[in-house]
Amino acid sequence: MSEDAVTPEAVRHVAALARVDLEDDEVDQFTEQFADILAAFETLDSVPDVETDADLTNVMRADEVRDSLETNAALRNAPDSEDDYFKGPNVS
Amino acid sequence: MSEDIFITETTIDGADDGPLAGQTVAVKDNISTADVRTTCGSRMLEEYVPPYDATVVDRITEAGATIVGKANMDEFGMGTTTETSHFGPTDNPAAPGHVPGGSSGGSAAAVAASEADLALGSDTGGSIRCPAAFCGVVGIKPTYGLVSRYGLVAYANSLEQIGPLAATTEEAAALLDVIAGPDEYDGTTREDPNADCGSYAAAADGDVDGLTIGIPTELLEGADEAVVETFWDAIGTLEDQGATTHEVSLPSVEHAVEAYYVIAMSEASSNLARFDGVCYGHSGGYEGNWNESFSKARAEGFGPEVKRRILLGTYALSAGYHDKYYKKAQDARAWVKQDFDAALEEADVLASPTMPVTPFELGESLDDPLQMYLADANTVPVNLADLPAISAPAGETEGLPVGIQFVGPAFGERRLVRAASALE
């Protein structure tokens, strides 16, 4: 566990990847909790290799044109829209 | 409405006639209802009004039921107590001052308080069975693929199923009859191969003569003494009616909780990425860079348990850790499936306490997430194995309800209904 010790920097890094801003007290709390939880997850190291022959089948449907949501129904929950498009923040 | 059962009270009328005519249903608030807000217990979706119905909602209204409210729940289904809801906790009508269990706590409480005849919940790691046990009602987690998830706001797709709650086994089974079956909008749904064995409700005949019940020792070991005692009393009742029991061992379940949380959190981190406040949901109205405004909106919209799981899931899937956590969790999942398949070759059903503990007092358990995760030890293996399970009332200890869980083979819902109905 030592080399992977959960640090506040690691929590901030993951939060940035997940696009969730954290307050400083949240970082401290999660750092402590993640150490315990990830240590528990490490018990998975003792799971034996298991033969897995996944029973997978493709599910296909006919490629036919059919009705979809009306534009105004799709847009009605959007905080902002313009000319029948969703309007989001600047990309850069 | 002192128990805070519903987030939204409403009346969605059903068809004039049908198998559920005259029945009222509470619907968990992560199941989409056209033109009625569906919040998932989250600030993120506080104002979200779906433009379409979930398939299960279509089916219950076509069957004549009236929907009376959208039931409170742990935020996005993440919790064991219904205390992580943005809208506040629900009290347990069967044990006031205690939690109703989670995450379908409002659904179970609606039935326990007679605010609805029936309820729909969703079960990712026990979220129907836990509140059924804590509120003294019946809850069924169907076989994966039996019930359509179209219109269910996704938390962990590979694990979750919508299922019924009711005061009696027969009523829960009758609701399952209405919602079960393939759906063109959900490619994971399948036809029940035992469909010619009659309805699920008809299986509630209480006939357990000759039923063989396997009891996994590992699922009794960590449970409270009073819970185990109540469980054995219920088993005794079944033996008196001709059932036989034997011990079975499921060594894989020791790792099930960890595997479950790695998989569920990983799927959650991916599923909840869609909540960016652009197409719907809380936006906060921030200007500027896309990523920065998303991060602020998500920080405001999500509660602490949801953030915790998104971050842990992101961590488990991140470069360098995928093999260590996610791949190992998938191995554990395969092992759990094998174990259950082997045990169910020697027994018709497996039985255990649903929850290893009685309902927590409100506010008792929020500070230690790891302890809370461990409370799911008896229910999560079933979701990992894609199997059906039922929780039925086993009795009470010191006024607090105790649930008994029966687990069956895939599409073995009828034998679970039969076993549970013998206790009524």
XYZ file of C-alpha atoms in Angstrom, chain B residues 147-300:
154
model
C -37.460 -6.562 -16.710
C -36.713 -3.697 -19.101
C -34.419 -0.935 -17.835
C -35.529 1.489 -20.567
C -36.252 4.773 -18.801
C -34.364 3.834 -15.629
C -31.692 6.465 -15.001
C -28.560 4.346 -15.164
C -26.233 3.887 -12.196
C -24.530 0.530 -12.892
C -26.127 -1.078 -15.940
C -24.607 -4.544 -15.651
C -25.987 -5.012 -12.125
C -29.323 -3.238 -11.804
C -32.888 -4.404 -12.310
C -36.261 -2.789 -11.684
C -38.508 -4.868 -9.431
C -41.701 -4.853 -7.343
C -42.421 -4.246 -3.654
C -45.708 -5.103 -1.941
C -47.218 -6.098 1.380
C -47.630 -9.721 0.293
C -45.683 -12.080 -1.940
C -48.657 -12.651 -4.226
C -49.136 -8.908 -4.817
C -45.433 -8.406 -5.547
C -45.513 -11.339 -7.960
C -48.603 -9.938 -9.687
C -46.747 -6.663 -10.299
C -43.802 -8.648 -11.656
C -46.198 -10.398 -14.063
C -47.098 -6.982 -15.482
C -43.586 -5.535 -15.853
C -41.636 -8.649 -16.935
C -40.846 -9.539 -20.522
C -38.773 -8.504 -23.516
C -38.677 -4.884 -24.646
C -37.397 -3.706 -28.013
C -35.922 -0.643 -26.290
C -33.674 -2.726 -23.998
C -31.409 -5.195 -25.809
C -30.531 -6.962 -22.544
C -34.094 -8.171 -21.977
C -34.940 -11.824 -22.555
C -38.004 -14.024 -22.730
C -38.528 -16.027 -19.520
C -37.737 -19.624 -20.611
C -40.194 -20.840 -17.939
C -43.047 -18.686 -19.258
C -45.229 -21.779 -19.770
C -45.122 -22.521 -16.016
C -47.914 -20.037 -15.290
C -47.891 -16.566 -13.801
C -45.583 -15.518 -10.986
C -48.598 -14.681 -8.841
C -49.998 -18.206 -9.261
C -46.791 -19.563 -7.736
C -47.706 -17.945 -4.404
C -49.412 -21.137 -3.282
C -47.312 -21.696 -0.147
C -46.428 -25.241 -1.169
C -42.880 -25.951 0.014
C -43.300 -29.677 0.595
C -40.113 -31.255 -0.762
C -38.347 -27.919 -1.369
C -34.595 -28.144 -0.716
C -33.040 -25.061 0.848
C -29.283 -24.477 0.886
C -28.039 -22.191 3.659
C -24.703 -20.493 2.881
C -22.733 -20.495 6.120
C -20.727 -17.435 5.065
C -23.871 -15.294 4.964
C -24.737 -16.081 8.579
C -21.294 -15.554 10.062
C -21.229 -11.760 10.061
C -24.868 -11.240 11.009
C -26.239 -9.965 14.333
C -27.276 -12.726 16.728
C -30.891 -11.558 16.977
C -31.170 -11.439 13.178
C -29.810 -14.982 12.859
C -32.229 -16.217 15.531
C -35.217 -14.727 13.687
C -33.914 -16.225 10.439
C -33.753 -19.739 11.957
C -37.303 -19.378 13.293
C -38.487 -18.704 9.732
C -36.498 -21.665 8.417
C -38.147 -23.808 11.121
C -41.557 -22.723 9.841
C -40.621 -23.911 6.346
C -39.265 -27.233 7.668
C -42.561 -27.776 9.485
C -44.231 -27.533 6.056
C -42.018 -30.168 4.463
C -38.952 -28.253 3.275
C -35.505 -29.693 3.927
C -32.339 -27.717 4.573
C -28.606 -28.244 4.294
C -25.529 -26.098 4.679
C -23.660 -24.904 1.619
C -20.394 -23.023 1.312
C -19.840 -20.069 -1.009
C -16.168 -19.141 -0.484
C -16.317 -16.476 -3.203
C -18.752 -14.263 -1.306
C -15.902 -13.128 0.930
C -14.801 -10.892 -1.956
C -18.223 -9.997 -3.313
C -18.638 -6.632 -1.574
C -15.299 -5.355 -2.822
C -15.936 -6.642 -6.352
C -19.412 -5.150 -6.340
C -18.254 -1.692 -5.308
C -15.381 -1.624 -7.811
C -17.730 -2.567 -10.659
C -20.627 -0.367 -9.534
C -18.442 2.683 -8.955
C -16.626 2.191 -12.263
C -19.904 2.014 -14.158
C -21.229 4.980 -12.163
C -18.233 7.143 -13.038
C -18.987 6.516 -16.701
C -22.794 6.764 -16.516
C -22.841 9.950 -14.486
C -20.467 11.705 -16.891
C -23.579 12.679 -18.875
C -24.652 15.110 -16.149
C -22.899 18.217 -17.399
C -25.773 20.684 -17.124
C -26.009 21.325 -20.870
C -28.820 19.110 -22.220
C -30.602 18.876 -18.849
C -29.889 19.105 -15.160
C -28.224 21.613 -12.875
C -25.982 23.978 -14.820
C -25.144 26.661 -12.286
C -24.997 29.140 -15.163
C -21.216 29.340 -15.160
C -19.417 31.146 -17.950
C -16.081 30.367 -19.478
C -14.184 27.177 -20.193
C -16.251 24.015 -20.796
C -14.380 21.796 -18.317
C -14.293 24.410 -15.586
C -17.985 25.179 -15.830
C -18.856 21.446 -15.857
C -16.711 20.835 -12.800
C -18.434 23.621 -10.890
C -21.930 22.520 -11.937
C -21.185 18.907 -10.929
C -19.678 20.010 -7.610
C -22.965 21.782 -6.824
